[in-house]
PDB file of N, CA and C in Angstrom:
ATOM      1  N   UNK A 766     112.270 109.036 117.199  1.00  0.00           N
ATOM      2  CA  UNK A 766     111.947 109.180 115.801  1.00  0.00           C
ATOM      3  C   UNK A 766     112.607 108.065 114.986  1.00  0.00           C
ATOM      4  N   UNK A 767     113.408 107.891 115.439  1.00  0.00           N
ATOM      5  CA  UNK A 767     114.583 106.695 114.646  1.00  0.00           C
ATOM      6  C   UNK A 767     113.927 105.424 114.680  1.00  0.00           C
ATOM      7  N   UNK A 768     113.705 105.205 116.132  1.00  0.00           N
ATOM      8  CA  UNK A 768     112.793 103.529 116.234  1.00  0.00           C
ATOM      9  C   UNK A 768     111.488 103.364 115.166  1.00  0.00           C
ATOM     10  N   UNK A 769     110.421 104.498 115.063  1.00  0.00           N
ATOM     11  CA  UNK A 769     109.673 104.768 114.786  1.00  0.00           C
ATOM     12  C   UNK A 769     109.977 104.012 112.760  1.00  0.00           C
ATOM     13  N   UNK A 770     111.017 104.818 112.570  1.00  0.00           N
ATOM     14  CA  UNK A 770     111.401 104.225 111.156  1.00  0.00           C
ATOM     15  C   UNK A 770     112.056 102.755 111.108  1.00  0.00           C
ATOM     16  N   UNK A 771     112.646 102.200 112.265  1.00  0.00           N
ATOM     17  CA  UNK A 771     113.174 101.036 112.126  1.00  0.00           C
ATOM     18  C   UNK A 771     111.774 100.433 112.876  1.00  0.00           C
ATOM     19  N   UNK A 772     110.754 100.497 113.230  1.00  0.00           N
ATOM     20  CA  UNK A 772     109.667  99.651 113.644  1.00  0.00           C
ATOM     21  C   UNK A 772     108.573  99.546 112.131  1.00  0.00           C
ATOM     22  N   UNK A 773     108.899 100.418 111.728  1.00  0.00           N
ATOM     23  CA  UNK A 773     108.003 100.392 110.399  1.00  0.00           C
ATOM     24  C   UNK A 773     108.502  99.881 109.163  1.00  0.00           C
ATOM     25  N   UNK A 774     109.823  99.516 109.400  1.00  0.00           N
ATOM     26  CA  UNK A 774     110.588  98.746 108.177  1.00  0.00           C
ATOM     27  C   UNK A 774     110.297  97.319 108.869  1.00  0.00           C
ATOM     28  N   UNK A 775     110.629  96.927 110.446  1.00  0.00           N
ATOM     29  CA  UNK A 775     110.421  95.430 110.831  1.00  0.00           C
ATOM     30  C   UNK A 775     109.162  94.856 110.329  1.00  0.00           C
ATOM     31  N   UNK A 776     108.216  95.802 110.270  1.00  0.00           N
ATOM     32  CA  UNK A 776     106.589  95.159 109.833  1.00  0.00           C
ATOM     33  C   UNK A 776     106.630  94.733 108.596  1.00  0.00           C
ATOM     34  N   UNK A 777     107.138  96.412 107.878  1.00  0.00           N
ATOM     35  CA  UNK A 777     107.497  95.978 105.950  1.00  0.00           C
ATOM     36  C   UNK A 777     107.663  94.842 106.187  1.00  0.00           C
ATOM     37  N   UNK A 778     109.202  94.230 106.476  1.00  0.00           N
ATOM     38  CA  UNK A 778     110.123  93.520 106.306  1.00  0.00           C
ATOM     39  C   UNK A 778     109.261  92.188 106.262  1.00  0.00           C
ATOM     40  N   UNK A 779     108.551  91.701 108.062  1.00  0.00           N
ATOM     41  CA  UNK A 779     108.051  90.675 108.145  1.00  0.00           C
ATOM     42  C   UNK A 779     106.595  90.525 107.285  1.00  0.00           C
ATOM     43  N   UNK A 780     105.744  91.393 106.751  1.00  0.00           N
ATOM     44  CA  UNK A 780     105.123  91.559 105.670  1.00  0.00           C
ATOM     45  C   UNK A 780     105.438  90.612 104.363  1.00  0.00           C
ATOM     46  N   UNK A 781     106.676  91.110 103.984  1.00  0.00           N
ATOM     47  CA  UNK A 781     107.155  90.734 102.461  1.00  0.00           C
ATOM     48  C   UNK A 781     107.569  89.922 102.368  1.00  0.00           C
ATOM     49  N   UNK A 782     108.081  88.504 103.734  1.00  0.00           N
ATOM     50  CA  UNK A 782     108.702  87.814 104.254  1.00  0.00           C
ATOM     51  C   UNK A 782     107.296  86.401 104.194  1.00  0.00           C
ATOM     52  N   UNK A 783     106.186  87.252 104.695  1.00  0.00           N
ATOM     53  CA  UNK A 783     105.481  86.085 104.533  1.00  0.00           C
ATOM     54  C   UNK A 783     104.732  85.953 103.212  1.00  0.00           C
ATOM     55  N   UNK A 784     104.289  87.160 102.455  1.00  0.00           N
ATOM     56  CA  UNK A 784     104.425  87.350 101.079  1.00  0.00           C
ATOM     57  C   UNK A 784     105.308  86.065  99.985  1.00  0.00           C
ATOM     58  N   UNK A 785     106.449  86.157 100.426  1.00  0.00           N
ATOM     59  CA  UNK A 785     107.555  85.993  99.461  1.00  0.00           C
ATOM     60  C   UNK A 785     107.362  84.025 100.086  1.00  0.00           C
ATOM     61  N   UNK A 786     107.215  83.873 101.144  1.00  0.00           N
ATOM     62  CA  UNK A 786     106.878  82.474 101.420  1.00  0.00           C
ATOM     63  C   UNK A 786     105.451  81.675 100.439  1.00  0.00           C
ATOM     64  N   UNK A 787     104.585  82.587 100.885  1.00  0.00           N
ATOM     65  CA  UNK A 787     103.256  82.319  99.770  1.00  0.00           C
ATOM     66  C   UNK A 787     104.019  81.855  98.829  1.00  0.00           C
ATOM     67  N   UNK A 788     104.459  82.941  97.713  1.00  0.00           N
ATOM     68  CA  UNK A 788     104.714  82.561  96.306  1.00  0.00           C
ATOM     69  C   UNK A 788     105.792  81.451  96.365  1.00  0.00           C
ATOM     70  N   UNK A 789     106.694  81.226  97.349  1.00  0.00           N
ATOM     71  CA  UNK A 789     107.369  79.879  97.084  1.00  0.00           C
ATOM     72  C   UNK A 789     106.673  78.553  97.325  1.00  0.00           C
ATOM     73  N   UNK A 790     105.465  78.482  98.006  1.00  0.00           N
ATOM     74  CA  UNK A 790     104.721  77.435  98.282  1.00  0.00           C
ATOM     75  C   UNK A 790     103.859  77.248  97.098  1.00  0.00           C
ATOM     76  N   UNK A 791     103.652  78.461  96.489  1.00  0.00           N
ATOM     77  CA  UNK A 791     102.814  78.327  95.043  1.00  0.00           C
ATOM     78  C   UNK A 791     103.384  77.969  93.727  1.00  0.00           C
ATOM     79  N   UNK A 792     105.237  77.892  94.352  1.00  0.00           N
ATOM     80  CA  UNK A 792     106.102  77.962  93.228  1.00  0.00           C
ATOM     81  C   UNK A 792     106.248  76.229  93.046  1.00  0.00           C
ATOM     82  N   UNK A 793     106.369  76.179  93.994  1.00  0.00           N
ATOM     83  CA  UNK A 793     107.186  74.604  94.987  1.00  0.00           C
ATOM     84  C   UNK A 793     105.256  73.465  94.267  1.00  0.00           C
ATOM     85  N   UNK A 794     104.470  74.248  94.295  1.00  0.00           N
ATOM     86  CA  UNK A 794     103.271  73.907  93.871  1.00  0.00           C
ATOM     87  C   UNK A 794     103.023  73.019  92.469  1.00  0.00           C
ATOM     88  N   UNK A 795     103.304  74.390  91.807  1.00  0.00           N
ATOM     89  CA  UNK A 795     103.098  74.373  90.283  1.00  0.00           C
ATOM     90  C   UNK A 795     104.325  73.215  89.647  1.00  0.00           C
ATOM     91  N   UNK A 796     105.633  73.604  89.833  1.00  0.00           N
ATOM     92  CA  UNK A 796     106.527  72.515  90.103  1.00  0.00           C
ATOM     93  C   UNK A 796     106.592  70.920  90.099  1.00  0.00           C
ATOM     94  N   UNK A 797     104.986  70.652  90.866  1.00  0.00           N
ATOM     95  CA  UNK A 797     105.201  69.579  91.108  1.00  0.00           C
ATOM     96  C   UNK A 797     105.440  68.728  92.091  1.00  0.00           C
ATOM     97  N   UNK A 798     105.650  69.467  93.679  1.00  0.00           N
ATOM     98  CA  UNK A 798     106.493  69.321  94.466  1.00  0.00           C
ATOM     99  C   UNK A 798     105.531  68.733  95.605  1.00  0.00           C
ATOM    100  N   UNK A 799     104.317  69.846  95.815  1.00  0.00           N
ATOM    101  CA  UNK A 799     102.978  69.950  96.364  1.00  0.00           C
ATOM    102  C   UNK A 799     102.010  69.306  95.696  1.00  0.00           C
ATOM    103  N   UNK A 800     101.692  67.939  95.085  1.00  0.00           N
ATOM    104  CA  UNK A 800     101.294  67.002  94.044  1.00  0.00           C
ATOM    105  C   UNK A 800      99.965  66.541  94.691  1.00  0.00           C
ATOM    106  N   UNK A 801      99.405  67.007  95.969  1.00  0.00           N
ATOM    107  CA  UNK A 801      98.142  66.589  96.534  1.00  0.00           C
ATOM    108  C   UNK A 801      97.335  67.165  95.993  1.00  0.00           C
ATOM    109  N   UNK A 802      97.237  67.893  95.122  1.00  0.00           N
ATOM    110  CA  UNK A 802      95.696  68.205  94.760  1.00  0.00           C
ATOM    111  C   UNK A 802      96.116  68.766  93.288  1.00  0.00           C
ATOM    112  N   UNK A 803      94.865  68.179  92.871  1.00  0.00           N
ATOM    113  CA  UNK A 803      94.918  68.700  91.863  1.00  0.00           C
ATOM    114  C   UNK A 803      94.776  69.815  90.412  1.00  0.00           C
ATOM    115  N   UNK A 804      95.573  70.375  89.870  1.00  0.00           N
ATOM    116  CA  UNK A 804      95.300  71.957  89.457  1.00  0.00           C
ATOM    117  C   UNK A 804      94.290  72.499  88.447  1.00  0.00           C
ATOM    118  N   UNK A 805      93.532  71.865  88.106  1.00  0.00           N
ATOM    119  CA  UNK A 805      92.317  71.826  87.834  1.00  0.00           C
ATOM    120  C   UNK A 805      91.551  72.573  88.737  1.00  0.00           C
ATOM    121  N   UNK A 806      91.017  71.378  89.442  1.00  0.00           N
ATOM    122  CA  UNK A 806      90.593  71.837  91.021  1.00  0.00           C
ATOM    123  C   UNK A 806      90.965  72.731  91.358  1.00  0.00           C
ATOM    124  N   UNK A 807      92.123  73.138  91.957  1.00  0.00           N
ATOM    125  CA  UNK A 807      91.922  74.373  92.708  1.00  0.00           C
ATOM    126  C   UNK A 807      93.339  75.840  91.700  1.00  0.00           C
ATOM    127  N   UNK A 808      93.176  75.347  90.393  1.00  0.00           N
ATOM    128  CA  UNK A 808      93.578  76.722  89.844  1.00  0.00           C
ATOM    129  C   UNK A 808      92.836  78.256  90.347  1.00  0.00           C
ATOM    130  N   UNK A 809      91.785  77.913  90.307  1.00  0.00           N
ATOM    131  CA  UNK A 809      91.123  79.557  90.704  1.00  0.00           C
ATOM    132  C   UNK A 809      91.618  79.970  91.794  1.00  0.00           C
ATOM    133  N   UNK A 810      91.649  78.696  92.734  1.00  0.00           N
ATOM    134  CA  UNK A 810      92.019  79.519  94.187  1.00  0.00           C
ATOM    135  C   UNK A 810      93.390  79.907  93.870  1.00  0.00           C
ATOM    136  N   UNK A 811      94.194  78.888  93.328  1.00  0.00           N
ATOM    137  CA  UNK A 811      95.751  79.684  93.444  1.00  0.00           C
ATOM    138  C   UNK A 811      95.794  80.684  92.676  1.00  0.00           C
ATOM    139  N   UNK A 812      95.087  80.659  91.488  1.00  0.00           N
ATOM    140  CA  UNK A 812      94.986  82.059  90.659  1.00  0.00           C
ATOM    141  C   UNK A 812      94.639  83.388  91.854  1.00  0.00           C
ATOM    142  N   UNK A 813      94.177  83.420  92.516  1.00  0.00           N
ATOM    143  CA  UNK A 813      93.164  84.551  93.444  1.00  0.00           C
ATOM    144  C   UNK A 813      94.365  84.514  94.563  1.00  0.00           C
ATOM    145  N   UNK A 814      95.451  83.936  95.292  1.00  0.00           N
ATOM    146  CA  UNK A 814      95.994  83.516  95.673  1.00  0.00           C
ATOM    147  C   UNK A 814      97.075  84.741  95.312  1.00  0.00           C
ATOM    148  N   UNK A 815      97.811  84.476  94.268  1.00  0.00           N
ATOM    149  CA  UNK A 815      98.874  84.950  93.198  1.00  0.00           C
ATOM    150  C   UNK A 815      98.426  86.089  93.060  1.00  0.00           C
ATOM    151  N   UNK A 816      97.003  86.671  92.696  1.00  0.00           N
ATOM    152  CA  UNK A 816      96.918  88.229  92.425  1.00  0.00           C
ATOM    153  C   UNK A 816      96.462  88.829  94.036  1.00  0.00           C
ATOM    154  N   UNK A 817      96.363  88.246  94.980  1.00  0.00           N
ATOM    155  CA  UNK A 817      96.331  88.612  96.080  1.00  0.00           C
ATOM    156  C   UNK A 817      97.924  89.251  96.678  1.00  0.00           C
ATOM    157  N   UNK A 818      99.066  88.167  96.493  1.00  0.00           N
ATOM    158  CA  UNK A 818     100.171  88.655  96.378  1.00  0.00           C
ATOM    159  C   UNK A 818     100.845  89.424  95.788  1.00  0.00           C
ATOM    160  N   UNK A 819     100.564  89.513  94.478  1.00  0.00           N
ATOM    161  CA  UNK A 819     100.639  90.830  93.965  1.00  0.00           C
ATOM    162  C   UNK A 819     100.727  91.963  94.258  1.00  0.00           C
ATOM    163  N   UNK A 820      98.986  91.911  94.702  1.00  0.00           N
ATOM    164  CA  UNK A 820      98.708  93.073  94.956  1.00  0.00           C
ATOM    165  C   UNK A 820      99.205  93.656  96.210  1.00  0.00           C
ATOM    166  N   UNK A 821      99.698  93.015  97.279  1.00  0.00           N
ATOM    167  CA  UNK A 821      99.848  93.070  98.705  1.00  0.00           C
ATOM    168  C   UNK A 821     101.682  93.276  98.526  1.00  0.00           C
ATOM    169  N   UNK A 822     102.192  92.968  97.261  1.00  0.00           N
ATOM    170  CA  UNK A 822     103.620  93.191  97.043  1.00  0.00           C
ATOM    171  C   UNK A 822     103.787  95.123  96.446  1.00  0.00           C
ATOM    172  N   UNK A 823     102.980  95.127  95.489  1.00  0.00           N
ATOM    173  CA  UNK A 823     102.477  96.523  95.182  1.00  0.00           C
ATOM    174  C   UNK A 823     102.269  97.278  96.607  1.00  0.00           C
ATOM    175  N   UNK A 824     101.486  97.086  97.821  1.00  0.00           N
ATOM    176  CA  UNK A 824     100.700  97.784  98.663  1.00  0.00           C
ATOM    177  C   UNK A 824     102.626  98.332  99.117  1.00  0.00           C
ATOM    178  N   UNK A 825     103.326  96.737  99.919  1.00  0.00           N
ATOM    179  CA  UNK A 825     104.480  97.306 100.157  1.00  0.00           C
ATOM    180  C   UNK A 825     105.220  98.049  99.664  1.00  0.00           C
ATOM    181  N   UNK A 826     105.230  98.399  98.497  1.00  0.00           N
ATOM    182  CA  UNK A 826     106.460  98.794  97.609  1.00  0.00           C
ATOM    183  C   UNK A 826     105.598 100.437  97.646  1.00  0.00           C
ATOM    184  N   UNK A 827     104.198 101.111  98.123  1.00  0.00           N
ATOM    185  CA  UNK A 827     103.691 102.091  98.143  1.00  0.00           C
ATOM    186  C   UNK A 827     103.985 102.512  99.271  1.00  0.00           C
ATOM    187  N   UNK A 828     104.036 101.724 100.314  1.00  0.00           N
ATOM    188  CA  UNK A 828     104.439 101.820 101.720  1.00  0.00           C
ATOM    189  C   UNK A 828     105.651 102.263 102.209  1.00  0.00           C
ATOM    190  N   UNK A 829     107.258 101.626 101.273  1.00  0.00           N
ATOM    191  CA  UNK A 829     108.041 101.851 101.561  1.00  0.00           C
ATOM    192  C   UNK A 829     108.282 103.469 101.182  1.00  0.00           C
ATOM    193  N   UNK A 830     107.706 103.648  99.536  1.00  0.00           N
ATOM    194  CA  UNK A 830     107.975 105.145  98.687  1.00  0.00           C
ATOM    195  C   UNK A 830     107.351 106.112  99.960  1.00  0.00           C
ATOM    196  N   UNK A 831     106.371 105.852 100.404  1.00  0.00           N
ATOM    197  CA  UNK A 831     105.894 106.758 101.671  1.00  0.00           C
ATOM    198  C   UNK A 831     106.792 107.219 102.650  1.00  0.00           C
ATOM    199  N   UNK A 832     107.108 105.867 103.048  1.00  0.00           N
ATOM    200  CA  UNK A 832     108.549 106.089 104.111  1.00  0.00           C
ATOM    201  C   UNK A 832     109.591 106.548 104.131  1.00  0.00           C
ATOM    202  N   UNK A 833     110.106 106.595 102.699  1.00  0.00           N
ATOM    203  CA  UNK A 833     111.313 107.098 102.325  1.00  0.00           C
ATOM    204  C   UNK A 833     111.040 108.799 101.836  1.00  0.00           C
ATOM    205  N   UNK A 834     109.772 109.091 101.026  1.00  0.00           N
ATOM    206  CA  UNK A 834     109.385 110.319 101.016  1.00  0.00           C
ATOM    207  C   UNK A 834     109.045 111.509 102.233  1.00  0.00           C
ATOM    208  N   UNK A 835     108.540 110.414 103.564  1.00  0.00           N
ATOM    209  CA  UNK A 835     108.418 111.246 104.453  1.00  0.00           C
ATOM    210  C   UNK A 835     109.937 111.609 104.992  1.00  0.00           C
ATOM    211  N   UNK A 836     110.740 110.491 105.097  1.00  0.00           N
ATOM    212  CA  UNK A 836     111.924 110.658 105.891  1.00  0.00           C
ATOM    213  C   UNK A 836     112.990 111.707 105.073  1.00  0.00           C
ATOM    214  N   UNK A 837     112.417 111.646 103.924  1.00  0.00           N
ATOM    215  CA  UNK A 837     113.265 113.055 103.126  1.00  0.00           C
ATOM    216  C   UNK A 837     113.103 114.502 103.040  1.00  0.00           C
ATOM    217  N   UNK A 838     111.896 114.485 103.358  1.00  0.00           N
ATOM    218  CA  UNK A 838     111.110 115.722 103.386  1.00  0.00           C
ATOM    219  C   UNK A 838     111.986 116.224 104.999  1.00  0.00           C
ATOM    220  N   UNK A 839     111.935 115.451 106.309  1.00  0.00           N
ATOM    221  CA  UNK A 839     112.419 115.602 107.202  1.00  0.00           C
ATOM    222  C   UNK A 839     113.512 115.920 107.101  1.00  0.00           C
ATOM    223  N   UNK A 840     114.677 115.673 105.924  1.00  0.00           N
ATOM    224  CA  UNK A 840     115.793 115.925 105.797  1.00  0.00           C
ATOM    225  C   UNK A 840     116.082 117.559 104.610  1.00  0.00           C
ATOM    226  N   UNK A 841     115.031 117.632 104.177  1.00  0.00           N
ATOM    227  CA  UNK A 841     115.522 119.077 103.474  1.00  0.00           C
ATOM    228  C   UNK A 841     115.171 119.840 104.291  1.00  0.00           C
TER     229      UNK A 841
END
């Protein structure tokens, strides 16, 4: 039962990990840093990009309240 909760936090974990990379490549982007293309051009995609992460940061943060709600319920 124990692994079960520490195998489902490693996924979270590596989830939010590549999440949290996105938005620094989009950060590192906007910045200035990533200067090959230009933001004109491809604003929409990074726009769609950014609310993709979002939303996939939201999904985790529903995922974890699950996890922690089930594992409490187990405890009363």
């Amino acid at each position: 039962m124990e692994n079960n909760i520490l195998d489902e936090y490693e996924y979270l974990v590596s989830d939010l990990l590549t999440v949290i990379g996105t938005l620094k490549i989009i950060h590192r982007w906007l910045d200035g840093d990533l200067d090959y293309y230009e933001f004109d051009v491809f604003k929409v995609q990074y726009a769609d990009v950014l609310s993709l992460a979002i939303a996939y940061l939201i999904m985790l943060s529903n995922q974890h309240q699950h996890i922690v709600g089930r594992e409490l319920k187990k405890t009363l």
